[in-house]
Coordinates of C-alpha atoms in Angstrom, one line a residue:
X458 CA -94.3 15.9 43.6
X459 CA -91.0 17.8 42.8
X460 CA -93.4 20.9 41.9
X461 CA -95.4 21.0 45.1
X462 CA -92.3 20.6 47.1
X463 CA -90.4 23.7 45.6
X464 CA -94.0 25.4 45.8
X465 CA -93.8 25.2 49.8
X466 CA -90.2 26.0 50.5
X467 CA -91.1 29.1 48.2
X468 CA -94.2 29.8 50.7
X469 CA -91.8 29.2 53.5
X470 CA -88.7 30.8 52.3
X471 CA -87.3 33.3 55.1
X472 CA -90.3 32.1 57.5
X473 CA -89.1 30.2 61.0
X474 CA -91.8 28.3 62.9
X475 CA -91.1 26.5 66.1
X476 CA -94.2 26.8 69.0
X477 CA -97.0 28.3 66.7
X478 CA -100.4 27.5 67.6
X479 CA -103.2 28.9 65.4
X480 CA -106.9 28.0 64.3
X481 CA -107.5 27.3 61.0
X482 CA -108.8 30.3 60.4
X483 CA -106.2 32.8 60.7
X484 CA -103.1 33.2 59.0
X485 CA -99.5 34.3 59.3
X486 CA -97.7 35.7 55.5
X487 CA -95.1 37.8 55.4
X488 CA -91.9 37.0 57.3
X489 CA -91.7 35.4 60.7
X490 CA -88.9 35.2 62.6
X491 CA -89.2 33.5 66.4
X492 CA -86.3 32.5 69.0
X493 CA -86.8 28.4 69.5
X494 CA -87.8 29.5 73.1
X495 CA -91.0 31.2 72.4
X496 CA -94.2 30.6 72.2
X497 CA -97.6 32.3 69.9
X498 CA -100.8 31.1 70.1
X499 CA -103.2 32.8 67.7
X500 CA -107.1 32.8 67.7
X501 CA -109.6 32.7 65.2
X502 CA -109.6 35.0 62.1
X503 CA -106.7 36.8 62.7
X504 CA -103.7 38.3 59.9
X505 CA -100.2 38.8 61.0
X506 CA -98.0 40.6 58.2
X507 CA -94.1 40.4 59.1
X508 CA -93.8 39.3 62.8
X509 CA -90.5 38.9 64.9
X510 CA -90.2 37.7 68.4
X511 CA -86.9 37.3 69.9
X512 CA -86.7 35.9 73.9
X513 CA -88.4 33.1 76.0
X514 CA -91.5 34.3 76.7
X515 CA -95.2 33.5 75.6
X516 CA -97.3 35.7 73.0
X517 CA -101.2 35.2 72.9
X518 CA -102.9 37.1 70.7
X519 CA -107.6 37.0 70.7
X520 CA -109.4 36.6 68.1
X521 CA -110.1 38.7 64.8
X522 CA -106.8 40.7 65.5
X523 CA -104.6 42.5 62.5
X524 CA -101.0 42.9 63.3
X525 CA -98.6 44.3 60.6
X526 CA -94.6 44.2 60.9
X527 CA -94.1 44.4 64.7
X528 CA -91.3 43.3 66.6
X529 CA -91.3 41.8 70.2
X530 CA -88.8 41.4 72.3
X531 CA -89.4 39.2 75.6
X532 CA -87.9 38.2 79.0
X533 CA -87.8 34.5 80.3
X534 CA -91.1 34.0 81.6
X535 CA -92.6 37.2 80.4
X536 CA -96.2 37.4 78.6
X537 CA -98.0 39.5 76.2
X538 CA -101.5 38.7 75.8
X539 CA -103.4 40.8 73.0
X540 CA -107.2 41.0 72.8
X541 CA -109.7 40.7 70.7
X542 CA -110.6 42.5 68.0
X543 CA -107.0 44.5 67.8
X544 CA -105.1 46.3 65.0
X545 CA -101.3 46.8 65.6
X546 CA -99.7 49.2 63.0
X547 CA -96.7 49.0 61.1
X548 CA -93.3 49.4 62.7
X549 CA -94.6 49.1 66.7
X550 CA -92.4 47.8 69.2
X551 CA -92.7 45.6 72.7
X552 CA -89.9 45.0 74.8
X553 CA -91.6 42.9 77.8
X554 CA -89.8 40.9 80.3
X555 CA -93.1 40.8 83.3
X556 CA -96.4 41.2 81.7
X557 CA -98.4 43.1 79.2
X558 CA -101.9 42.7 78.4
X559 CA -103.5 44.2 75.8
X560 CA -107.5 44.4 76.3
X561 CA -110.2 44.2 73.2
X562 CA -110.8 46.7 70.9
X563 CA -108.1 48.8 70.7
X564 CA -106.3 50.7 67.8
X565 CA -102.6 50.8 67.5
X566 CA -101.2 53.4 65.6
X567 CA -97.7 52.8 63.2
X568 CA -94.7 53.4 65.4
X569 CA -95.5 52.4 68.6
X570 CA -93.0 51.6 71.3
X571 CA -94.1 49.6 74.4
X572 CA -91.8 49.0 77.4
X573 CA -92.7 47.5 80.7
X574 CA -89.3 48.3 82.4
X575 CA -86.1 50.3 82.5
X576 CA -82.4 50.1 84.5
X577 CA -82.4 50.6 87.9
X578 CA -79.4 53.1 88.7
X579 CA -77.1 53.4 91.4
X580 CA -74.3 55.4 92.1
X581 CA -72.6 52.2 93.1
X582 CA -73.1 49.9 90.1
X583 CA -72.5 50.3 86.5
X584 CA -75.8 50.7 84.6
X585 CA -75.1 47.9 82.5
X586 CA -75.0 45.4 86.1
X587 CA -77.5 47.6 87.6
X588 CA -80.8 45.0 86.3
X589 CA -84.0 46.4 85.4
X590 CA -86.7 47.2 87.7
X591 CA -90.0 45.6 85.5
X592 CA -93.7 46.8 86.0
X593 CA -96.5 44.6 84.4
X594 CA -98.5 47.0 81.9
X595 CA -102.5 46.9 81.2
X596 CA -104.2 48.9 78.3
X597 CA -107.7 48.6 79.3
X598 CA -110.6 47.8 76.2
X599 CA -111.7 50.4 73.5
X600 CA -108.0 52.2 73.5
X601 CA -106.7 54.3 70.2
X602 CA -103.2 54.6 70.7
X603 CA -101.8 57.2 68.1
X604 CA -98.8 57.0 65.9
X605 CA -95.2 57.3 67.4
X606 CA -97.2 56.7 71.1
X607 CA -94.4 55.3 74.2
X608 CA -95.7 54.0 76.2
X609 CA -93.6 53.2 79.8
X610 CA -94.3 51.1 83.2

């Protein structure tokens, strides 16, 4: 009992879990990292390799999708929803706070960066009070979206 006990806080060492939902069929190895706030649902067959999501928002991610080291960061109420049949490369970014959705069968390169908003400046306010004027993004079905790719609202 002992063994099998130090066998899973092995597995689980530098993994945190709080809202994952996934099929039995897929699975998460590698290190995952998620703020208590947020939420992943994950379909069938899929492999995630190093995830971290920082924020409050929701993550849903299709069926049969491939997603290697990738870091998320979302807004309170935000939503990125990745389709089916998707491979995320190494190293690619998301910094969300309205929307994102990702459609099916789509290639992403290593190195992506993908931001749905940016400050809103004013000669009158400081850019850090200045807010951030957000625009929902949509990557339409049967994308390739090459290495070191930014793509902006």
């Amino acid at each position: 009992m002992v063994e099998r006990i130090l066998k899973l806080i092995k597995h689980f060492k530098n993994k945190v879990f709080y809202n994952i939902n996934t099929d039995s069929n897929s699975y998460v190895f590698g290190k995952v990292f998620m703020s208590k706030k947020s939420i992943l649902t994950v379909g069938k067959n899929c492999r995630i390799n190093s995830i971290e999501i920082i924020g409050e928002g929701t993550v849903v991610i299709g069926n049969n999708v491939e997603i290697r080291d990738v870091f998320i960061n979302l807004g309170k109420q935000s939503k990125l929803t990745i389709g089916n049949n998707v491979f995320i490369g190494k190293h690619s970014k998301f910094i969300i706070y309205g929307e994102c959705s990702i459609g099916d069968d789509i290639l992403i390169a290593p190195d992506v960066l993908i931001v749905d908003n940016d400050h809103i400046i004013s000669s009158k306010v400081k850019v850090k009070d200045s807010g951030l004027n957000i625009q929902n993004i949509l990557i339409s079905n049967n994308v390739w979206i090459g290495a070191k790719s930014v793509i902006t609202k």
